[in-house]
mmCIF file of N, CA and C in Angstrom:
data_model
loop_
_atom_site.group_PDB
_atom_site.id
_atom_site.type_symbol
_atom_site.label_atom_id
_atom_site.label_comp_id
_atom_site.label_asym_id
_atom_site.label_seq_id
_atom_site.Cartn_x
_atom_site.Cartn_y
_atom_site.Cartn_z
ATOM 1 N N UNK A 21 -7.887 -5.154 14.905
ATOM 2 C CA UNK A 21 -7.662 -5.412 16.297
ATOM 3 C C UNK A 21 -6.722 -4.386 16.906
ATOM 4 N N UNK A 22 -6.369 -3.531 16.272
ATOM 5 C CA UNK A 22 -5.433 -2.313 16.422
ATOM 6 C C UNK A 22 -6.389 -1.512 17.410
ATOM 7 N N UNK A 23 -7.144 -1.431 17.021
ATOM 8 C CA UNK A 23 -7.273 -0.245 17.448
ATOM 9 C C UNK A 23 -8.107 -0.162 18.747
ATOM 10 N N UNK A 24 -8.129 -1.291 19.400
ATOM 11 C CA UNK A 24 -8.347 -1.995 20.608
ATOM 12 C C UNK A 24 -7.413 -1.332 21.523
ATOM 13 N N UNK A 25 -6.096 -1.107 21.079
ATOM 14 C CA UNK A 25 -4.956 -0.686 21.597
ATOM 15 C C UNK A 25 -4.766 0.787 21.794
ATOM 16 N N UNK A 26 -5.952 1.861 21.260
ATOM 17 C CA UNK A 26 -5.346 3.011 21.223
ATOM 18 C C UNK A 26 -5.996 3.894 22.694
ATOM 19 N N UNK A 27 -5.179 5.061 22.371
ATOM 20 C CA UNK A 27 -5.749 5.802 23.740
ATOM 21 C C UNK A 27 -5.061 6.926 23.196
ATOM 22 N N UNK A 28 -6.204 7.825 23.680
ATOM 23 C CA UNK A 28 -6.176 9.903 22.810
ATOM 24 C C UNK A 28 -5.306 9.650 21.702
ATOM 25 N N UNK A 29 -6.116 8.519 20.778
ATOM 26 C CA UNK A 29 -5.259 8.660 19.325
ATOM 27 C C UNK A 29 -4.270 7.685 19.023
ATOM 28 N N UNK A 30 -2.976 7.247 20.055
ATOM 29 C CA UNK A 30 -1.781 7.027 20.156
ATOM 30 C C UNK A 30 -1.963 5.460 20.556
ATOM 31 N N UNK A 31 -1.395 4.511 19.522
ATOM 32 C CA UNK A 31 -1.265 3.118 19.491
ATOM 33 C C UNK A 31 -0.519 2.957 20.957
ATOM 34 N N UNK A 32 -0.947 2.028 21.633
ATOM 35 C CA UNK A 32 -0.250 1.711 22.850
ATOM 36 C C UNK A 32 1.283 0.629 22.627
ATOM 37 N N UNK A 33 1.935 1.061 23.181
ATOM 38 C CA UNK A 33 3.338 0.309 22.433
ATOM 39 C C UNK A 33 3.411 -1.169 23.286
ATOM 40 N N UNK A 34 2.716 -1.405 24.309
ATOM 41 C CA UNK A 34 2.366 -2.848 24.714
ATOM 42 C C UNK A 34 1.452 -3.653 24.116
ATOM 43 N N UNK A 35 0.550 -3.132 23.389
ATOM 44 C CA UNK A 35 -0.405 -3.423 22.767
ATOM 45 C C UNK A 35 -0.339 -4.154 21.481
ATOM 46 N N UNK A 36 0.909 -3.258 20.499
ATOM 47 C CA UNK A 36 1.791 -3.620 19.622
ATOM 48 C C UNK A 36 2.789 -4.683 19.745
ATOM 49 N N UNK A 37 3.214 -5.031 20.856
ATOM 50 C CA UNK A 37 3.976 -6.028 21.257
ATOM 51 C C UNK A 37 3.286 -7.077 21.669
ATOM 52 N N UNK A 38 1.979 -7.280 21.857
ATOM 53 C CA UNK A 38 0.606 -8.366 22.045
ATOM 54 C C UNK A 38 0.582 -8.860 20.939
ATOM 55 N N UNK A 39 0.035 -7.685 19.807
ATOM 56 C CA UNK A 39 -0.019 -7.849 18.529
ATOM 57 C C UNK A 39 1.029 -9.028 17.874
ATOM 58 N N UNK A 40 1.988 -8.209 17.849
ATOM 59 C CA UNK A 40 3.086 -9.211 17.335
ATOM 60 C C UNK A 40 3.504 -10.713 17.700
ATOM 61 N N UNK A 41 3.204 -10.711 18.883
ATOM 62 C CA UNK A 41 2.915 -12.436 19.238
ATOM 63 C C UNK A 41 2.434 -12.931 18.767
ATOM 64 N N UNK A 42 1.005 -11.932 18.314
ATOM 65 C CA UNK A 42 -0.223 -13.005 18.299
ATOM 66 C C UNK A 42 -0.748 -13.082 17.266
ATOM 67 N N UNK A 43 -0.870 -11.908 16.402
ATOM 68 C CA UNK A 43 -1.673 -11.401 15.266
ATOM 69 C C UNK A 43 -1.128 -12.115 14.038
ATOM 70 N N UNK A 44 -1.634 -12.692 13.260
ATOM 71 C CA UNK A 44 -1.016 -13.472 12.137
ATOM 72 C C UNK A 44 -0.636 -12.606 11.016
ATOM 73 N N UNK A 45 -1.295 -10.844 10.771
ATOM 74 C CA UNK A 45 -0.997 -10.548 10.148
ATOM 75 C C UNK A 45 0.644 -9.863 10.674
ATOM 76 N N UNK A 46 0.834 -9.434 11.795
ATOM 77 C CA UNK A 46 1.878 -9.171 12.334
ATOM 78 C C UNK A 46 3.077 -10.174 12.364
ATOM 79 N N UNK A 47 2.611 -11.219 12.481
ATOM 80 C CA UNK A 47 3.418 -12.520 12.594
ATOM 81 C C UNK A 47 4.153 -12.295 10.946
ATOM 82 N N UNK A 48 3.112 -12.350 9.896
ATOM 83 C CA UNK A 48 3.855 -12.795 8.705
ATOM 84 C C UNK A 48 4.687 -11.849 8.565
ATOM 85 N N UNK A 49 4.296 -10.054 8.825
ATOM 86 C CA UNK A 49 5.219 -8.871 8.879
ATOM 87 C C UNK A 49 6.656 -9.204 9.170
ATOM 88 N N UNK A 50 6.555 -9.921 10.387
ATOM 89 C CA UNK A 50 7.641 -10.158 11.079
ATOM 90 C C UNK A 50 8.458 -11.463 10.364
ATOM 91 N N UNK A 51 8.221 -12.092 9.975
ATOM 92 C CA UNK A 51 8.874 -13.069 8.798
ATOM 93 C C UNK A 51 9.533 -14.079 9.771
ATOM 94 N N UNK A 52 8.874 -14.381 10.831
ATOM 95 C CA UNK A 52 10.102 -15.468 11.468
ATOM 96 C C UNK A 52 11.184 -14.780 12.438
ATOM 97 N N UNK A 53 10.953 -13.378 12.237
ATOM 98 C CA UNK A 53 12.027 -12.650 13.851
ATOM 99 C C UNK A 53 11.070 -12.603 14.823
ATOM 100 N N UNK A 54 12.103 -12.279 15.884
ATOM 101 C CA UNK A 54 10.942 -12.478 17.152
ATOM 102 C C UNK A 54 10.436 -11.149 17.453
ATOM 103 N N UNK A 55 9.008 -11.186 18.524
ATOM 104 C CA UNK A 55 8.631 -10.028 18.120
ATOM 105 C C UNK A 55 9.341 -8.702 19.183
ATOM 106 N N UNK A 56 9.636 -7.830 18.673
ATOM 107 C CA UNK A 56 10.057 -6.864 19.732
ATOM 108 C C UNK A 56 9.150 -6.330 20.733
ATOM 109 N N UNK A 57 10.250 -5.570 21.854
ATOM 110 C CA UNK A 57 9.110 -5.402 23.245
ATOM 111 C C UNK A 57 8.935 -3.991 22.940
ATOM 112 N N UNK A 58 8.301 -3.619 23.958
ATOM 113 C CA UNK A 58 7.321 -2.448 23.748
ATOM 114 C C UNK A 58 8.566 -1.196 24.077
ATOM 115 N N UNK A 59 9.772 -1.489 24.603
ATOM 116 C CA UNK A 59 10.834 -0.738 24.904
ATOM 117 C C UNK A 59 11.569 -0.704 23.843
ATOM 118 N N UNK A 60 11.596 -1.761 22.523
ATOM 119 C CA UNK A 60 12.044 -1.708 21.674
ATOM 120 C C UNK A 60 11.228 -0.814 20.362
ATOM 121 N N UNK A 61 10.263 -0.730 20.182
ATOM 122 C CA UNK A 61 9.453 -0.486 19.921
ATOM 123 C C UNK A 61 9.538 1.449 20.133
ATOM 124 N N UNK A 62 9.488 1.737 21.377
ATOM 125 C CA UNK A 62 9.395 3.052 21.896
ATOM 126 C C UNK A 62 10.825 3.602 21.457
ATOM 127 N N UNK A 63 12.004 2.711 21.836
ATOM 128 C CA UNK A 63 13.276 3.596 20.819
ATOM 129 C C UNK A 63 13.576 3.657 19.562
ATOM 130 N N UNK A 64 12.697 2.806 18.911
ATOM 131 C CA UNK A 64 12.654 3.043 17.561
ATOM 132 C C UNK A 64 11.879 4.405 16.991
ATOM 133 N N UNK A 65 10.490 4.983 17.726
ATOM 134 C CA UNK A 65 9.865 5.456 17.783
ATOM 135 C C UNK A 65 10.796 6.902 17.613
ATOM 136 N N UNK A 66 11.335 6.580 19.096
ATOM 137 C CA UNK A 66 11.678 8.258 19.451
ATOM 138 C C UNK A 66 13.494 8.675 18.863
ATOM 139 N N UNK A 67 14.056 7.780 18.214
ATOM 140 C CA UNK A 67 15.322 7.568 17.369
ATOM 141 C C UNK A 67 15.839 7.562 16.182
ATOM 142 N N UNK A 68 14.658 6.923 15.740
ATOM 143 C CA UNK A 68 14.305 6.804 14.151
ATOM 144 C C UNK A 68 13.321 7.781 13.242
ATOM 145 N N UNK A 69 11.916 7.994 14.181
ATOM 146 C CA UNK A 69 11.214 8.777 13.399
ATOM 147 C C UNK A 69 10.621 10.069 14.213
ATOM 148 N N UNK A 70 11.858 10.755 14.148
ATOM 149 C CA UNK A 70 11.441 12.091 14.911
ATOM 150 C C UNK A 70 12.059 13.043 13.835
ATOM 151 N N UNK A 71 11.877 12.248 12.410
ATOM 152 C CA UNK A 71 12.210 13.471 11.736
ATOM 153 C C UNK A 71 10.423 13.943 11.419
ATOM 154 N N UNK A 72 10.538 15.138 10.351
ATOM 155 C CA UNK A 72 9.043 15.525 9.766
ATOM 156 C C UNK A 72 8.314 14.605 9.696
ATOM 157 N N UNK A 73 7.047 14.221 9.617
ATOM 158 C CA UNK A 73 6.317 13.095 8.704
ATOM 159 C C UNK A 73 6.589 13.400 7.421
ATOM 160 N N UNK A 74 6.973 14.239 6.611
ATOM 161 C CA UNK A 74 6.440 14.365 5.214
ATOM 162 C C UNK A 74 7.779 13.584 4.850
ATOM 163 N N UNK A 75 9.143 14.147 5.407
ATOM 164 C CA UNK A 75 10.630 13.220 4.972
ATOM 165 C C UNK A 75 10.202 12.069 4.993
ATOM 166 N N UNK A 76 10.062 11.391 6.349
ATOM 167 C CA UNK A 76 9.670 9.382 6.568
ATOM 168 C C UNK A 76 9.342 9.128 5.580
ATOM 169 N N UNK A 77 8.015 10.030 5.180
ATOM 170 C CA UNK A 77 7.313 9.223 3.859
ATOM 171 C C UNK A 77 8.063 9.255 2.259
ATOM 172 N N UNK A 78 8.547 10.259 2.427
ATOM 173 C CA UNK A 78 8.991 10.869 0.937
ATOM 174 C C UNK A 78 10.309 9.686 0.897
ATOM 175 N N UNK A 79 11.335 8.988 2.416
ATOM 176 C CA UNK A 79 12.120 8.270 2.533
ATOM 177 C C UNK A 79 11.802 6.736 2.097
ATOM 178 N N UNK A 80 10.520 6.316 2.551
ATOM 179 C CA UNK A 80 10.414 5.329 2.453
ATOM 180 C C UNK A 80 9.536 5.325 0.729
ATOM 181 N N UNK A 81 9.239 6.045 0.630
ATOM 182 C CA UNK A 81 8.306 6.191 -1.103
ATOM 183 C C UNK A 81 9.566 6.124 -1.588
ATOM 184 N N UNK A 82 10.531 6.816 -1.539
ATOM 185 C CA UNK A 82 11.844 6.441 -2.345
ATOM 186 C C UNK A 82 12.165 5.188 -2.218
ATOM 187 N N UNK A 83 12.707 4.620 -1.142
ATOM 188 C CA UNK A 83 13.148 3.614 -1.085
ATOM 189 C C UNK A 83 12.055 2.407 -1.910
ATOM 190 N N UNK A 84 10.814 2.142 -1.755
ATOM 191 C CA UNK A 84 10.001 1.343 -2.670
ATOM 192 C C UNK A 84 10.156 1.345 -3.785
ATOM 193 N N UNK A 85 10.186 2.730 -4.227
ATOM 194 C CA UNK A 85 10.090 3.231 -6.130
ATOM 195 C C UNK A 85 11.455 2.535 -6.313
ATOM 196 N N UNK A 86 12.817 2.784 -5.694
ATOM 197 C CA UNK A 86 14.286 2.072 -6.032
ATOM 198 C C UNK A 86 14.263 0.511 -5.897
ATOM 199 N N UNK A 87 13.707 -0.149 -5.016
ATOM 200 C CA UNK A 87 13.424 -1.370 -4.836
ATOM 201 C C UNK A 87 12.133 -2.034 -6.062
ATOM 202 N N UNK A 88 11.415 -1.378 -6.181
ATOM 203 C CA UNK A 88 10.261 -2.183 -6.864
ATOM 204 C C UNK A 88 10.676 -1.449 -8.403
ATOM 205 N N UNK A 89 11.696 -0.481 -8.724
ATOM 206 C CA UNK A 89 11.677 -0.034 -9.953
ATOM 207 C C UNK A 89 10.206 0.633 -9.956
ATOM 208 N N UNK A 90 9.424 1.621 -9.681
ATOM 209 C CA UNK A 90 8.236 2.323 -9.910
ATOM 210 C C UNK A 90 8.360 2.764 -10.837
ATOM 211 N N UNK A 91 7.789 3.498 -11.400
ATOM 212 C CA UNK A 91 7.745 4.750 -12.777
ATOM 213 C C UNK A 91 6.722 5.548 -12.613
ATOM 214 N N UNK A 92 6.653 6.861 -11.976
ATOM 215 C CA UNK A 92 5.504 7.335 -11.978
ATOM 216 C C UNK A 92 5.389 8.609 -13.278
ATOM 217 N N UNK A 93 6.110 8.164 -14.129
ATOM 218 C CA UNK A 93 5.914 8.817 -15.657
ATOM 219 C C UNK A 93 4.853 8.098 -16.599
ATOM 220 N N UNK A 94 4.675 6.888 -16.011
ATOM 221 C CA UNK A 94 3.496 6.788 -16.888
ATOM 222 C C UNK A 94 2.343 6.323 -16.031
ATOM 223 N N UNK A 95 1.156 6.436 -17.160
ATOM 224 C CA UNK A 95 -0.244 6.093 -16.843
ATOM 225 C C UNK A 95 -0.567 4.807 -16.989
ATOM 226 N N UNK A 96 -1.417 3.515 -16.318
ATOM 227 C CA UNK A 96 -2.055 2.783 -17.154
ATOM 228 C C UNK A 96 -3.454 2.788 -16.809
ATOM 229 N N UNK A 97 -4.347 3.023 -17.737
ATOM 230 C CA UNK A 97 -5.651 2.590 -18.026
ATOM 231 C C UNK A 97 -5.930 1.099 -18.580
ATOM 232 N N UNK A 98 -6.884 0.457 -17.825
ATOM 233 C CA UNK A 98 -7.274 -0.951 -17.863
ATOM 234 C C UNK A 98 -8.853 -1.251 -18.519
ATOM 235 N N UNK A 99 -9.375 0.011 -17.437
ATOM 236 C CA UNK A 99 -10.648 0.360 -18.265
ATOM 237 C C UNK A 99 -11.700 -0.400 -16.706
ATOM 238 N N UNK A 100 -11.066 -0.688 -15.964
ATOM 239 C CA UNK A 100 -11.732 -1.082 -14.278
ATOM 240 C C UNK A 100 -12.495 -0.245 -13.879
ATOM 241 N N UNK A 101 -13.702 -0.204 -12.998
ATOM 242 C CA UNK A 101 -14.625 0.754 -12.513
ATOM 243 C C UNK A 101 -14.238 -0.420 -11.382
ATOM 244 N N UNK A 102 -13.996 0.676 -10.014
ATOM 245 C CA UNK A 102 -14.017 0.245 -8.947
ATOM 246 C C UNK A 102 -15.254 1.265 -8.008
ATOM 247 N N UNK A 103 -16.103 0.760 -7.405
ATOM 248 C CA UNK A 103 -17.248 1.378 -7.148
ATOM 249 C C UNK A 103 -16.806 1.425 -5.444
ATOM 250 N N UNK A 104 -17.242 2.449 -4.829
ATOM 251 C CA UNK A 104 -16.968 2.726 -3.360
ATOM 252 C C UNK A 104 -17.709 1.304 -2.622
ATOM 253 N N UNK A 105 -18.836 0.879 -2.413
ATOM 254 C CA UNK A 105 -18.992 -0.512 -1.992
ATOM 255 C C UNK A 105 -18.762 -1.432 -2.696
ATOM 256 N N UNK A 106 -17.700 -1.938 -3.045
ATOM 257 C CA UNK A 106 -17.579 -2.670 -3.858
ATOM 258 C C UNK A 106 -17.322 -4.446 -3.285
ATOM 259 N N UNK A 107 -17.738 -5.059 -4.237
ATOM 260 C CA UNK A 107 -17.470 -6.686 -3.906
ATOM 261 C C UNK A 107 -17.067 -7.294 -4.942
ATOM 262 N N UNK A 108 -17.259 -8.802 -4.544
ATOM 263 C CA UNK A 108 -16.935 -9.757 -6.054
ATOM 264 C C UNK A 108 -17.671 -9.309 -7.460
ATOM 265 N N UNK A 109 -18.727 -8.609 -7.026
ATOM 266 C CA UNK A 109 -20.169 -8.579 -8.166
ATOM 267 C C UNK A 109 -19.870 -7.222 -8.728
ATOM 268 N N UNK A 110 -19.391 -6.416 -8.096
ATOM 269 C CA UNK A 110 -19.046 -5.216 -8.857
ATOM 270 C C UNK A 110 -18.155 -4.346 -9.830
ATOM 271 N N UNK A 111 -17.280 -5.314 -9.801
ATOM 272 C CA UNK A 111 -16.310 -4.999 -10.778
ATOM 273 C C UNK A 111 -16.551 -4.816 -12.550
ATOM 274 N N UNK A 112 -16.686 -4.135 -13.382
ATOM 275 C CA UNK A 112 -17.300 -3.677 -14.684
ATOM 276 C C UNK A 112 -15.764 -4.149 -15.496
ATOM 277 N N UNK A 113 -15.725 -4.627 -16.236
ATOM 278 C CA UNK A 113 -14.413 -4.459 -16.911
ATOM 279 C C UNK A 113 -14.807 -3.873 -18.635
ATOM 280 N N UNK A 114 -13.956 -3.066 -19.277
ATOM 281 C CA UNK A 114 -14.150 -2.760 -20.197
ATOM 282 C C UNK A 114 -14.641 -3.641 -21.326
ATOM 283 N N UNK A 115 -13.895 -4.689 -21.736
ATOM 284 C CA UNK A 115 -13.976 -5.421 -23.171
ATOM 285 C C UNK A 115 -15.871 -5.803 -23.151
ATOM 286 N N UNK A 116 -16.215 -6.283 -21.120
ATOM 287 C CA UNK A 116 -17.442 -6.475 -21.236
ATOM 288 C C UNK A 116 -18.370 -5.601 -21.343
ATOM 289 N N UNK A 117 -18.046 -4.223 -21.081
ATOM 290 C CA UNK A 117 -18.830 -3.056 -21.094
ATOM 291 C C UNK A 117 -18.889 -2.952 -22.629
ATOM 292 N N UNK A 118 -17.974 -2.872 -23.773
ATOM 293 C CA UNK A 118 -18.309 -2.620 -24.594
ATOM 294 C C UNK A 118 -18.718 -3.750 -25.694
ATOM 295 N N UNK A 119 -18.744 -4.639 -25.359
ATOM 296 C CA UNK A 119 -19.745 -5.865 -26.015
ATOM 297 C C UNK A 119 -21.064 -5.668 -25.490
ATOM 298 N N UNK A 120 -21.344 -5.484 -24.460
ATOM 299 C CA UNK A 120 -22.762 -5.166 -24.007
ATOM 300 C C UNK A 120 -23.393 -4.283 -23.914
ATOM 301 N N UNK A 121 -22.967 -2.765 -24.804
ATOM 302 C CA UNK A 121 -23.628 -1.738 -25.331
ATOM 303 C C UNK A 121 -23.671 -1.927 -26.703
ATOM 304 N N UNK A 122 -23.005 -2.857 -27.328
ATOM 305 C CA UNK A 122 -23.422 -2.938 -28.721
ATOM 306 C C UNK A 122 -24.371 -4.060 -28.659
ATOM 307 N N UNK A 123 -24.152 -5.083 -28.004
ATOM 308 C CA UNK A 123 -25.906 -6.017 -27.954
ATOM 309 C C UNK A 123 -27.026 -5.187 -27.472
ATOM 310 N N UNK A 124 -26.713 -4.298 -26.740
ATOM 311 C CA UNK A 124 -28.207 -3.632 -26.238
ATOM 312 C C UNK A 124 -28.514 -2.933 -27.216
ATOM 313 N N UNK A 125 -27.758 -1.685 -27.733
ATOM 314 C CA UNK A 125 -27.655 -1.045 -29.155
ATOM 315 C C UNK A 125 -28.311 -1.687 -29.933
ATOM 316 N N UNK A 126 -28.265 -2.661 -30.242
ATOM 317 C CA UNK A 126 -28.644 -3.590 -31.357
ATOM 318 C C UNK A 126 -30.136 -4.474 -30.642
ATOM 319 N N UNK A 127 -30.722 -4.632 -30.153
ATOM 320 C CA UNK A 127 -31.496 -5.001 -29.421
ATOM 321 C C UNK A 127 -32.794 -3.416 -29.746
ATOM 322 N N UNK A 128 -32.067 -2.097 -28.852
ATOM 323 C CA UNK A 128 -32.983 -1.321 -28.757
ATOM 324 C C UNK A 128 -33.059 -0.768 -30.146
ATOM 325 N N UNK A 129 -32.299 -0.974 -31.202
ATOM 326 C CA UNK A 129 -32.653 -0.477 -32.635
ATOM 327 C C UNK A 129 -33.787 -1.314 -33.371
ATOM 328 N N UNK A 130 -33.880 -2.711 -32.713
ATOM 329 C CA UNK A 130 -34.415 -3.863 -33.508
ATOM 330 C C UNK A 130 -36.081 -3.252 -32.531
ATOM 331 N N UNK A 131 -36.014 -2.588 -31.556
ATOM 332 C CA UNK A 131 -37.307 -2.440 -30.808
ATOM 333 C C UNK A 131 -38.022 -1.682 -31.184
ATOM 334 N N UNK A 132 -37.052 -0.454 -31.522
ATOM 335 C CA UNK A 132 -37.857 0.816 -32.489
ATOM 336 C C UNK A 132 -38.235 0.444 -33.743
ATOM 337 N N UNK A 133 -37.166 -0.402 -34.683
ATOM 338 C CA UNK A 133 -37.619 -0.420 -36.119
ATOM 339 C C UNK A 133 -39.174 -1.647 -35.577
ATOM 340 N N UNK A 134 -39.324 -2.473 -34.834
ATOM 341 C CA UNK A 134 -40.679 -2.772 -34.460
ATOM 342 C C UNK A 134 -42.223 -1.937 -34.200
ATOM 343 N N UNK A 135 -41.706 -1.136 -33.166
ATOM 344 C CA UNK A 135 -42.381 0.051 -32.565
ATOM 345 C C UNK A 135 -42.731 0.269 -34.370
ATOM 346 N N UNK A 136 -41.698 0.802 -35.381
ATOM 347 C CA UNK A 136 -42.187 1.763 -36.636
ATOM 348 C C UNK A 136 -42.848 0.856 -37.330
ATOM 349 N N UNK A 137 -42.865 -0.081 -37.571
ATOM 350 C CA UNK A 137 -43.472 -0.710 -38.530
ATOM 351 C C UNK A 137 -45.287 -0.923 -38.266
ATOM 352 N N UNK A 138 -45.290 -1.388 -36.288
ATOM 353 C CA UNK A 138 -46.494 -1.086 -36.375
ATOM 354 C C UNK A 138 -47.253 0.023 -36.296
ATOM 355 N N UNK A 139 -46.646 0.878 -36.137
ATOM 356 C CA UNK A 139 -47.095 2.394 -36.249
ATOM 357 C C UNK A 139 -47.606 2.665 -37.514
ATOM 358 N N UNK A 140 -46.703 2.143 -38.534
ATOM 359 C CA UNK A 140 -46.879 2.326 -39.983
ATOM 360 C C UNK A 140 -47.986 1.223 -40.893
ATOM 361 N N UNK A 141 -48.662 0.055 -39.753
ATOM 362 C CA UNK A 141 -49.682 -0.081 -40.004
ATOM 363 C C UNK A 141 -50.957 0.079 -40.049
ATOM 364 N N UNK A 142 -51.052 1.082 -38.591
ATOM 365 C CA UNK A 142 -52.056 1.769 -38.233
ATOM 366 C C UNK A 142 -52.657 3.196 -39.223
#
């Protein structure tokens, strides 16, 4: 519903202050404060984040990694295939991927040694 609000690109800062009344996902953002006006909003804007974009981010990626404890020294592999359209039905997980190449395995070996035998009666 954002983006109802924009114009040449740029979120409308009244629009954002609609939002926040109304929007439940904005609402929970807001945790029970009230929502700020669009003047509040605009000095935060032009006070707070008029440094680079790349600092903000690199500021607030810090601040998460110190708060949530991150570690980006390690890897984890789960063994998940997440597919670009993905839904409830698409998710592959490993342990089942590899139980179900050894039943097929075992299936298409039992098809050939069939296939040979009647071959080998002919």
């Amino acid at each position: 519903m954002l983006f109802a609000f924009v114009e040449y690109g740029y979120p409308l800062l009244r629009g954002i202050e609609k939002l926040c009344k109304t929007d439940i996902r904005f609402l929970w953002l807001l945790d029970e404060m009230p929502a700020p006006s669009y003047a509040t909003l605009c000095t935060f804007i032009n006070e707070e984040l008029n440094g680079p974009l790349e600092e903000i981010l690199r500021e607030i990626n810090s601040y998460i990694f110190r708060q949530e404890q991150v570690d980006l020294n390690h890897v984890y592999i789960d063994g998940t295939k997440i597919e670009a359209n993905a839904n409830k039905y698409t998710w592959v997980w490993k342990k089942s991927c590899e139980k179900s190449i050894l039943r097929e395995f075992g299936k298409l070996t039992k098809a050939i040694q069939e296939a040979n035998e009647t071959l080998l009666q002919y």
